[in-house]
Tab-separated table of C-alpha atoms and ligand atoms in Angstrom:
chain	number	residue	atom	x	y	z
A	282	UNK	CA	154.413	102.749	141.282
A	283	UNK	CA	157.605	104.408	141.978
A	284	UNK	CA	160.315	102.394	140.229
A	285	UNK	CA	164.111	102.693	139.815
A	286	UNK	CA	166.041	101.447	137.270
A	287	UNK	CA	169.702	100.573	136.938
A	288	UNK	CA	171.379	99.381	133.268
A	289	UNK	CA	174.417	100.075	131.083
A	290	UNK	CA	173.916	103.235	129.884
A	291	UNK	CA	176.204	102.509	126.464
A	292	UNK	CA	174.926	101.037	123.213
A	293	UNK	CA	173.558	97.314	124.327
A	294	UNK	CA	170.481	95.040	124.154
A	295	UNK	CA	170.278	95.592	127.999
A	296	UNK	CA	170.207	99.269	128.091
A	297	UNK	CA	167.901	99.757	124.863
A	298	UNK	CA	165.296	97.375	126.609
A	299	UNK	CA	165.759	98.774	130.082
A	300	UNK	CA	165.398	102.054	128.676
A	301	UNK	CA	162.274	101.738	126.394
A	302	UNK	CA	160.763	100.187	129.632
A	303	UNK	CA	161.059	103.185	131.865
A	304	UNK	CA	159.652	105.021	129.184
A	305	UNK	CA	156.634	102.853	128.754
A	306	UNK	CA	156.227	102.487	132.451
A	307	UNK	CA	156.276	106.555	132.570
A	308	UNK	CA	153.734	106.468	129.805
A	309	UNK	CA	151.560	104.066	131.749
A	310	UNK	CA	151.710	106.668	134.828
A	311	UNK	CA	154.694	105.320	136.890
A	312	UNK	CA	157.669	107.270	138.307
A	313	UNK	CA	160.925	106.024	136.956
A	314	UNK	CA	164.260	107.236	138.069
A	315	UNK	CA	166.627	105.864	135.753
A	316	UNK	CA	170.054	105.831	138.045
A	317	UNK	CA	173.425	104.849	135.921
A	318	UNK	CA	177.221	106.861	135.301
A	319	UNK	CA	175.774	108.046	132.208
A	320	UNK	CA	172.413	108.917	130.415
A	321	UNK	CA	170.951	105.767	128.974
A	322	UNK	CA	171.440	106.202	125.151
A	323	UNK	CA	167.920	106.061	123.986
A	324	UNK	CA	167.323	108.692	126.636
A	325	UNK	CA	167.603	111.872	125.120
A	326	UNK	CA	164.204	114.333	125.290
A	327	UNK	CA	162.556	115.152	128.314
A	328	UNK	CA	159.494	112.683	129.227
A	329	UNK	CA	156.939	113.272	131.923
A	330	UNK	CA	157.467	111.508	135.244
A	331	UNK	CA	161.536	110.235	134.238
A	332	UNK	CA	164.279	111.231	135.672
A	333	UNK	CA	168.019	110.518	135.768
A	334	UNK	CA	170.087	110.099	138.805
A	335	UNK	CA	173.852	110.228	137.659
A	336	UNK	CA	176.179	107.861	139.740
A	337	UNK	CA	179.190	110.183	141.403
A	338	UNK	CA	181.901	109.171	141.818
A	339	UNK	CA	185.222	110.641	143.546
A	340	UNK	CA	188.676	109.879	141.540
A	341	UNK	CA	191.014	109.431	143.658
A	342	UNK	CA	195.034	107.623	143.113
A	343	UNK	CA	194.642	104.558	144.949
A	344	UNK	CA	191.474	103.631	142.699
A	345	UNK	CA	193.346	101.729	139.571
A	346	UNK	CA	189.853	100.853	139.196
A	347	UNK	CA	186.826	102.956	141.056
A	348	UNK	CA	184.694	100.778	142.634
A	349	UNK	CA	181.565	101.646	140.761
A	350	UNK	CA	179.162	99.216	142.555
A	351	UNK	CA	179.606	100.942	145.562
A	352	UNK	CA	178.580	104.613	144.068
A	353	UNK	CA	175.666	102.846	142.785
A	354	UNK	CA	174.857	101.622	146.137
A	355	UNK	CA	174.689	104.589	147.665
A	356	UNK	CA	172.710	106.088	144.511
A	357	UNK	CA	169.996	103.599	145.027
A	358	UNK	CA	169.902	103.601	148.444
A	359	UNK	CA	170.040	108.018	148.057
A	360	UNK	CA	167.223	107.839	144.770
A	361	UNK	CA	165.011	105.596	147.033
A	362	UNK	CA	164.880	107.467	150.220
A	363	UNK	CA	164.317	110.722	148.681
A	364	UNK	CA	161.798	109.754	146.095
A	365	UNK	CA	160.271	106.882	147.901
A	366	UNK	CA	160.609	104.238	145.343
A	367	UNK	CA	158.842	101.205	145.897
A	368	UNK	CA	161.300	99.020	143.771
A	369	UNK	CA	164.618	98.951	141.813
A	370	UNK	CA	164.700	96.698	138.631
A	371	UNK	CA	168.225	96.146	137.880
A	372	UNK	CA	169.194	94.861	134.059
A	373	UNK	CA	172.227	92.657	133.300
A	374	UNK	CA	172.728	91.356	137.221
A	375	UNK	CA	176.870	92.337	137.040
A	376	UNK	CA	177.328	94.361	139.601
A	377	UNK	CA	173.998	95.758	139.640
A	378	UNK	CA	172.427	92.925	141.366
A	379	UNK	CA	175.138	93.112	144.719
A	380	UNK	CA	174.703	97.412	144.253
A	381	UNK	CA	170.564	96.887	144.720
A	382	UNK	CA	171.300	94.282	147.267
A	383	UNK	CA	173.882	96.769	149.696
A	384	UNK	CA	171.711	99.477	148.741
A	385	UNK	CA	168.917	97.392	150.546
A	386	UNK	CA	170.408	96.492	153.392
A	387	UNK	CA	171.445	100.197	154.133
A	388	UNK	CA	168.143	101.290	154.137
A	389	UNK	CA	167.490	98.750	156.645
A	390	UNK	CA	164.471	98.716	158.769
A	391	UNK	CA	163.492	102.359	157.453
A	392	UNK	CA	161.984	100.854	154.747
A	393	UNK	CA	161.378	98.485	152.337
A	394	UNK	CA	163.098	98.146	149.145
A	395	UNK	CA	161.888	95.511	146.415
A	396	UNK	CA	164.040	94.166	143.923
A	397	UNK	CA	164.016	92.676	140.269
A	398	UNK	CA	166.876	91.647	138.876
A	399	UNK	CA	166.586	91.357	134.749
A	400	UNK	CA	169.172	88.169	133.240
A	401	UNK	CA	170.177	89.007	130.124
A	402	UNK	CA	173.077	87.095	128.772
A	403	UNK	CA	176.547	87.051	129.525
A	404	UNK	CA	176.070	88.052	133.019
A	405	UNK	CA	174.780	84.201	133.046
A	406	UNK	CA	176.320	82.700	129.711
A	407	UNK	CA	179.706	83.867	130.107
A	408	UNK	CA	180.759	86.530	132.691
A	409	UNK	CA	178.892	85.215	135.714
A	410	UNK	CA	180.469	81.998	135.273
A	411	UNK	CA	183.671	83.588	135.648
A	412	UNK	CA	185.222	81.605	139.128
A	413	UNK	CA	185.620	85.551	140.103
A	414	UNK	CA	182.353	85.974	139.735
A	415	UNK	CA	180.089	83.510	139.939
A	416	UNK	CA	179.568	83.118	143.869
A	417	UNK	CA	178.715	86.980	144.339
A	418	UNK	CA	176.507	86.404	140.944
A	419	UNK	CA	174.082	83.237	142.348
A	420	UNK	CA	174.180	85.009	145.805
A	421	UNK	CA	173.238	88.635	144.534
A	422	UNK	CA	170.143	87.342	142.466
A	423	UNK	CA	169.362	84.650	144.912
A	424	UNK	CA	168.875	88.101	147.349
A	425	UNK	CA	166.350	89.694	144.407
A	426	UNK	CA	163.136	89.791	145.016
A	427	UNK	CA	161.632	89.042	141.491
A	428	UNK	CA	163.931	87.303	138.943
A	429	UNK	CA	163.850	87.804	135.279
A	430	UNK	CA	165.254	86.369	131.770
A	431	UNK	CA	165.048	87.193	128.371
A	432	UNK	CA	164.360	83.628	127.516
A	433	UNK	CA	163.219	80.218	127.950
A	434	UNK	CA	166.901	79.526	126.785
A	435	UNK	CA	168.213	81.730	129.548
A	436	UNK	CA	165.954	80.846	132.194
A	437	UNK	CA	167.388	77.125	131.730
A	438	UNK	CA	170.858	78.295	131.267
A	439	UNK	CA	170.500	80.356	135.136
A	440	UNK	CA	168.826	76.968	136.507
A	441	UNK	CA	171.824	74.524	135.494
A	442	UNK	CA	174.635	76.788	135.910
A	443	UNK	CA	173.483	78.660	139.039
A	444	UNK	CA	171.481	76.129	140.720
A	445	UNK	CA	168.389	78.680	140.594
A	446	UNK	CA	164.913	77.038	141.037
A	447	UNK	CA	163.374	77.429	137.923
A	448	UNK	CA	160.004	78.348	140.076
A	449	UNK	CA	162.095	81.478	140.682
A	450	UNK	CA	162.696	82.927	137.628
A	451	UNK	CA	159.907	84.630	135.444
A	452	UNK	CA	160.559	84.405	131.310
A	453	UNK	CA	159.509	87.750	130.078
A	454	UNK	CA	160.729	88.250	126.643
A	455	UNK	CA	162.060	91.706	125.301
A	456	UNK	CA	160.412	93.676	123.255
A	457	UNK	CA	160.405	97.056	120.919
A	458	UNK	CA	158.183	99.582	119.795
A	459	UNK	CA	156.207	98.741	116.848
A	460	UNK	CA	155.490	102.437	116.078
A	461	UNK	CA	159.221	103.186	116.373
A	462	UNK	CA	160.839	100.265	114.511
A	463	UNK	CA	158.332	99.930	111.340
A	464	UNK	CA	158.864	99.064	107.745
A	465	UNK	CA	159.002	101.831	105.400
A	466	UNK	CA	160.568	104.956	107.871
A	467	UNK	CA	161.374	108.198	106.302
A	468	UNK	CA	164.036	109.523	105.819
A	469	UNK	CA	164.969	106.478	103.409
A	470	UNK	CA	168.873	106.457	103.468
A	471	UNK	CA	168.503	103.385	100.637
A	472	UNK	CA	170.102	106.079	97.605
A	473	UNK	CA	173.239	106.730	99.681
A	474	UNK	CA	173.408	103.179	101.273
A	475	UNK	CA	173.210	101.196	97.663
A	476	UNK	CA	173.050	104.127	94.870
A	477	UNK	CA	173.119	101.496	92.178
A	478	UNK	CA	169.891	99.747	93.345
A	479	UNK	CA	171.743	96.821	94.685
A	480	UNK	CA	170.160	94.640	97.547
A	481	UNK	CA	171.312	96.058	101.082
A	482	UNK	CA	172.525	93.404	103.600
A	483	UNK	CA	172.868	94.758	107.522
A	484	UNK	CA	174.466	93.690	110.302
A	485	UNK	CA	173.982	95.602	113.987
A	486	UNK	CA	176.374	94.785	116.650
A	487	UNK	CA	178.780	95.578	119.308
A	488	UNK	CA	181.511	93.536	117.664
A	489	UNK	CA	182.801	91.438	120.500
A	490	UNK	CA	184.033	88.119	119.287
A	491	UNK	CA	180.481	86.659	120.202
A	492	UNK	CA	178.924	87.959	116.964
A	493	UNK	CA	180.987	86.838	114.667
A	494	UNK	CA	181.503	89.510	112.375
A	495	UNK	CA	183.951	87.601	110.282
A	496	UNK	CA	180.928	85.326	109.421
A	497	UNK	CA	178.845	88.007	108.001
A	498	UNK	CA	181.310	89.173	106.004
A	499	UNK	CA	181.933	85.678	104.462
A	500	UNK	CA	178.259	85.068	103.915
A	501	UNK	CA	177.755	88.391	102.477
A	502	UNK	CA	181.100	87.751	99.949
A	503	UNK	CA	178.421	84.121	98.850
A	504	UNK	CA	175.008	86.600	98.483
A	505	UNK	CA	176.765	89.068	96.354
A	506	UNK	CA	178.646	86.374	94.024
A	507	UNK	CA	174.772	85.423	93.133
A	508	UNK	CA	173.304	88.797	93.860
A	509	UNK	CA	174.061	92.746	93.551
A	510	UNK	CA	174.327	93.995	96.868
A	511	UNK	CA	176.068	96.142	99.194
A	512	UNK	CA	177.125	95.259	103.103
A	513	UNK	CA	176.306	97.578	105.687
A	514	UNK	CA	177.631	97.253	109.060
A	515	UNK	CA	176.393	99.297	111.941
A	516	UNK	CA	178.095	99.605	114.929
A	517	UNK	CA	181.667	99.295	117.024
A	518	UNK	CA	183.684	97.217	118.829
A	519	UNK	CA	186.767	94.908	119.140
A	520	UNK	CA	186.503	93.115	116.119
A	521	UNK	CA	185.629	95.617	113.261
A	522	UNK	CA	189.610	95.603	112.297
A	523	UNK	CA	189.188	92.002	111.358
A	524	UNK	CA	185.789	92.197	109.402
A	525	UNK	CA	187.380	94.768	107.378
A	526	UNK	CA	190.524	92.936	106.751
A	527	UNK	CA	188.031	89.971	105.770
A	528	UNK	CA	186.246	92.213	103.286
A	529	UNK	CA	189.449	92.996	101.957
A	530	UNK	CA	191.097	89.571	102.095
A	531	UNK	CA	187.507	88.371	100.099
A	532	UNK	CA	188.141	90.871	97.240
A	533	UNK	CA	184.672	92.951	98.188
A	534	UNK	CA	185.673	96.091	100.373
A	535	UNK	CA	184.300	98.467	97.829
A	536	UNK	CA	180.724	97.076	98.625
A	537	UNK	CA	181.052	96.920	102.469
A	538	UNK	CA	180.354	100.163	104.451
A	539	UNK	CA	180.999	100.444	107.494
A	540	UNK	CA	179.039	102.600	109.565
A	541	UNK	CA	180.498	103.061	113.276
A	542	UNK	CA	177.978	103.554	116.034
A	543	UNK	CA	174.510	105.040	114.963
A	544	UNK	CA	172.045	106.686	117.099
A	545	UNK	CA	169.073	106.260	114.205
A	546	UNK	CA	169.122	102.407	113.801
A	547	UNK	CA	165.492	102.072	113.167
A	548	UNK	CA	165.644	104.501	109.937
A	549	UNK	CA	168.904	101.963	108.441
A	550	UNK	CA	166.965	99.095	109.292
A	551	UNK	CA	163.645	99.908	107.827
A	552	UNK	CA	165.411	100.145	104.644
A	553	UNK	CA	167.546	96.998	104.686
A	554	UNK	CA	166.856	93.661	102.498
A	555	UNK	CA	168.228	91.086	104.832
A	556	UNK	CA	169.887	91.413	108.519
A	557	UNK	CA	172.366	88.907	109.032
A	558	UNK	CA	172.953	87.525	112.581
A	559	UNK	CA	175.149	84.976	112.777
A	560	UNK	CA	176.596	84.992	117.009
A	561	UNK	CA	177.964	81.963	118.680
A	562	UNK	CA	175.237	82.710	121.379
A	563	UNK	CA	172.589	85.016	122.122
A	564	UNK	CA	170.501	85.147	125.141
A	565	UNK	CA	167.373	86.687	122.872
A	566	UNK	CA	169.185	88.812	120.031
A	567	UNK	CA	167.423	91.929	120.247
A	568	UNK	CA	169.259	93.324	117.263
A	569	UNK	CA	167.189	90.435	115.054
A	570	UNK	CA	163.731	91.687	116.536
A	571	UNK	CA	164.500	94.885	115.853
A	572	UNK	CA	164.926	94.146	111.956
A	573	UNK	CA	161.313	91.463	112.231
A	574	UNK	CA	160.258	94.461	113.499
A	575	UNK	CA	161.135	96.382	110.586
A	576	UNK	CA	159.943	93.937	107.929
A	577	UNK	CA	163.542	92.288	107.494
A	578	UNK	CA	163.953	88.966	106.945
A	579	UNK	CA	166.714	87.724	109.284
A	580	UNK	CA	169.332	85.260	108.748
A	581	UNK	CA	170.539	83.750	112.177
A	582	UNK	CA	171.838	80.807	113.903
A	583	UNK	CA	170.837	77.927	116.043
A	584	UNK	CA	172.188	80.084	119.321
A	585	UNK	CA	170.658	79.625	122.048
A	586	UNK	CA	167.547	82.224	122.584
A	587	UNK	CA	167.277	82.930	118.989
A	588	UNK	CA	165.668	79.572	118.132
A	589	UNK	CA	162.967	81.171	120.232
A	590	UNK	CA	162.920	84.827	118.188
A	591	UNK	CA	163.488	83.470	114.639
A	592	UNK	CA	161.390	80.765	113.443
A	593	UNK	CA	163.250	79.475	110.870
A	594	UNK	CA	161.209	79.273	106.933
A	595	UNK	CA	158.800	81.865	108.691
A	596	UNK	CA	159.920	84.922	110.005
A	597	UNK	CA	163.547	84.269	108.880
A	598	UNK	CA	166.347	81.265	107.989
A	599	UNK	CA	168.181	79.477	111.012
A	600	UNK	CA	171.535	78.121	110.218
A	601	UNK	CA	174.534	76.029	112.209
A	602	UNK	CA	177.422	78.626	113.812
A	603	UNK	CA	179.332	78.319	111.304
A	604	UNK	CA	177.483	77.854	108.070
A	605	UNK	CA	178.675	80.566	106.027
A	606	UNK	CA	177.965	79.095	102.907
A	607	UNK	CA	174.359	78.259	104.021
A	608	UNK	CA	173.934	81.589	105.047
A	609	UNK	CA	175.195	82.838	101.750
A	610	UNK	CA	172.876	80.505	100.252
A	611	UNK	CA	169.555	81.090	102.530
A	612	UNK	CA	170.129	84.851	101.953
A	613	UNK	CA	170.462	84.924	98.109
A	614	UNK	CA	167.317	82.981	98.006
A	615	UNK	CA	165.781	85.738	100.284
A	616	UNK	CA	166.719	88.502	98.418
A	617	UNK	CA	166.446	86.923	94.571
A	618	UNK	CA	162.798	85.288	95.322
A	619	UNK	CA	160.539	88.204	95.930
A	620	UNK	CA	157.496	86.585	96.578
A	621	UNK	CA	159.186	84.616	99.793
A	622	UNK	CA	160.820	87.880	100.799
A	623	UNK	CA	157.002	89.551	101.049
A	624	UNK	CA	155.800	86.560	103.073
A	625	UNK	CA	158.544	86.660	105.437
A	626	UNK	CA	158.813	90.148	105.662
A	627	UNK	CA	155.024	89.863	106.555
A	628	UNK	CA	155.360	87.431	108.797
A	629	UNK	CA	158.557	88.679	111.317
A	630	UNK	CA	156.606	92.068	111.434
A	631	UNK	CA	153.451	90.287	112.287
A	632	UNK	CA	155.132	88.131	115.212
A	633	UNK	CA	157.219	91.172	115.961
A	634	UNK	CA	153.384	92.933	116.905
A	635	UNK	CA	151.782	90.223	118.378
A	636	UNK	CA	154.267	88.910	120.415
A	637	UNK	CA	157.196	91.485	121.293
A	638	UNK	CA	155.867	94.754	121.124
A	639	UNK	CA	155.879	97.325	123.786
A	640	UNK	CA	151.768	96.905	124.437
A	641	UNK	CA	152.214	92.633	124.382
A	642	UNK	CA	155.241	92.805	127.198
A	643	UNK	CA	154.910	95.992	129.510
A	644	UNK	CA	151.976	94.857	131.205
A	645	UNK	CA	154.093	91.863	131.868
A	646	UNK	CA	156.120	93.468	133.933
A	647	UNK	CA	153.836	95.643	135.764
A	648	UNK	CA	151.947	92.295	137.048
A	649	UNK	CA	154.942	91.156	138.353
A	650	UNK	CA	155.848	94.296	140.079
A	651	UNK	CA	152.675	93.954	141.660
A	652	UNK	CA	153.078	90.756	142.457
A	653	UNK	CA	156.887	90.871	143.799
A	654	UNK	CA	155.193	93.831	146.089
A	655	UNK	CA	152.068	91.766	147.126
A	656	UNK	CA	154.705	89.090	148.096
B	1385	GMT	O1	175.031	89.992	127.686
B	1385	GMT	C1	175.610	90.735	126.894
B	1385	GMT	O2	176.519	90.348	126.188
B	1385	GMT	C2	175.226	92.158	126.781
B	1385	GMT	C3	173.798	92.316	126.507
B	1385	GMT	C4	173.583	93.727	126.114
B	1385	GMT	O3	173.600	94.583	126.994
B	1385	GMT	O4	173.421	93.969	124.930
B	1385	GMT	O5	173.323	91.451	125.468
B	1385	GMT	C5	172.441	90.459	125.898
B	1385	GMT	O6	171.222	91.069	126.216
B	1385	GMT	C6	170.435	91.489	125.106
B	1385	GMT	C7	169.179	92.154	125.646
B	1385	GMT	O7	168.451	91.282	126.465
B	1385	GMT	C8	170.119	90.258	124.242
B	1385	GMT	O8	169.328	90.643	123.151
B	1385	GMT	C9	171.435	89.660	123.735
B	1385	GMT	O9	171.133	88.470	123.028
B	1385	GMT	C10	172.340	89.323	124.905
B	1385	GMT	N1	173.668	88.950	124.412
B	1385	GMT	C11	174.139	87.706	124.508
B	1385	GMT	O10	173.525	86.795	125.020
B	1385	GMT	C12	175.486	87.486	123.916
């Protein structure tokens, strides 16, 4: 198949699994052309059979704010006339769902142009329902030829707040790869990241207000009161001034590093103790497979697709939003009783291979490309 693809390009769930998937497809023999403003992040060496179509745009005055979803338009609509693509699979459905959809329509009767439109969170959970966005956001995917979500959670979420049949929409969870994200990667950055042999306790995120970040710091300041251990955050975003100014409100800066954005998060996780989780919502939580994957033992919440990741006393603890102190308390016992560590470490790597990894979900997705082009 020839297949487009169309995600945010920046760090995000979205564009790490829309990116890993164009490079699986490729693997499997497909021609993707990944078309976004930027290089997808976890696009960086040259693979047979992938190629990038940058979106270009023309600054002008007028445009306070460039109206991106037309560029992309026209890049799909360009990308699949010149390279004959059979389908476009858009992730995260704001704007790229009405881009796919205009791009469509402009190609007219010359030929056909499939869609799949990926749901992944807060274009349903929060941004779609947005009163300036909502309309365009049922009518765009309504238009897709093949509908997608992360999760059951999702799926059910698109069905009551979009009035989507649920016979529409196809659960096909993300995934990683196993070989990639693995327990014991070298380099191990453990020395620098806890030099006195303390207990390392991670969180990944993009910081927005949805994760939380507070609460990890307040659950970490209740692990390290019972345990040594050191805090390391990974990542950027709006909230970082305020997890630091809780680290230093709780007395425990000096153990908290923070880490900005990090292009080798599978080489910090691999050598973390515990990855704490704790968003108001999560459509999946791809940073929490990502440390199963790894062996970590994760410490969540009761959020929405995570209850279908994390299974709580197996491959991790589940607590309220909230429940710093039972986080604190679910994580010390992690990390002080090694024996339960081992089986849960065991365990989320085992469900991470048997159920999310690159070889369980890809050939998900190629049967339903086939059958959204048999349709
Ligand atoms: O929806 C978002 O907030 C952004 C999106 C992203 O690009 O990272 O995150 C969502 O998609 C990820 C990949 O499917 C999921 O793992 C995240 O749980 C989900 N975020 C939320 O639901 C808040």
């Amino acid at each position: 198949m020839k297949i487009g693809i169309t995600c945010y390009p920046t760090y995000g769930g979205s564009g790490a699994v829309a990116t890993e998937l164009g490079l699986a497809l490729a693997e499997r023999g497909h021609e993707v052309h990944f078309v976004s403003y930027d290089q997808p992040f976890r696009l960086s060496s040259f693979h047979e059979r992938v190629f990038f179509h940058e979106v270009e745009m023309e600054d002008y005055p007028l445009f306070e704010h460039p109206p991106y979803a037309l560029a992309l338009a026209v890049s799909l609509h360009d990308t699949a006339l010149k390279h004959d693509l059979d389908l476009v699979h858009m992730h995260y459905a704001i704007p790229h769902a009405a881009s796919a959809y205009l791009a469509r329509q402009m190609l007219g009767e010359e030929r056909s142009l499939r869609i799949v439109t990926t749901l992944h969170g807060t274009d349903i959970t929060l941004v779609g329902l947005h009163p300036s966005f909502h309309a365009i956001t049922r009518f765009t995917i309504l238009q897709s030829d093949g509908l997608t979500a992360v999760s059951e959670y999702l799926k059910a979420q698109t069905v009551r707040d979009f009035s989507v049949s649920p016979q529409r929409i196809e659960v096909i969870p993300n995934f990683v790869d196993t070989q990639v994200w693995r327990p014991g990667r070298e380099p191990c950055h453990r020395l620098s990241l806890a030099p006195g042999g303390e207990k390392i306790v991670m969180h990944i995120s993009n910081f927005r207000s949805v994760k939380r970040v507070e609460d990890v710091v307040a659950a970490f300041a209740g692990i390290r009161e019972r345990v040594p251990a050191r805090l390391v955050m990974v990542g950027d975003g709006p909230d970082r001034p305020r997890a630091r100014l809780r680290a230093e409100e709780l007395g425990i800066i000096d153990d908290v590093m923070f880490l900005g954005k990090h292009q080798s998060v599978d080489e910090l996780l691999s050598c973390a103790d515990l990855f704490v989780l704790p968003s108001e919502n999560e459509s999946f939580g791809l940073a929490a497979l990502e440390a199963m994957a790894c062996g970590t033992p994760v410490v969540a919440t009761r959020a929405g697709g995570l209850l279908e990741v994390v299974e709580d006393g197996v491959t991790g603890r589940l607590l309220d939003v909230g429940d710093v102190a039972g986080m604190a308390a679910a994580g010390s016992e992690l990390l002080l009783d090694e024996e339960l560590h081992a089986r849960v470490s065991t365990a989320a790597r085992a469900t991470a291979e048997a159920r999310y990894s690159a070889q369980a979900v890809v050939p998900m997705y190629e049967a339903y490309y086939q059958r959204v082009l048999a349709a």
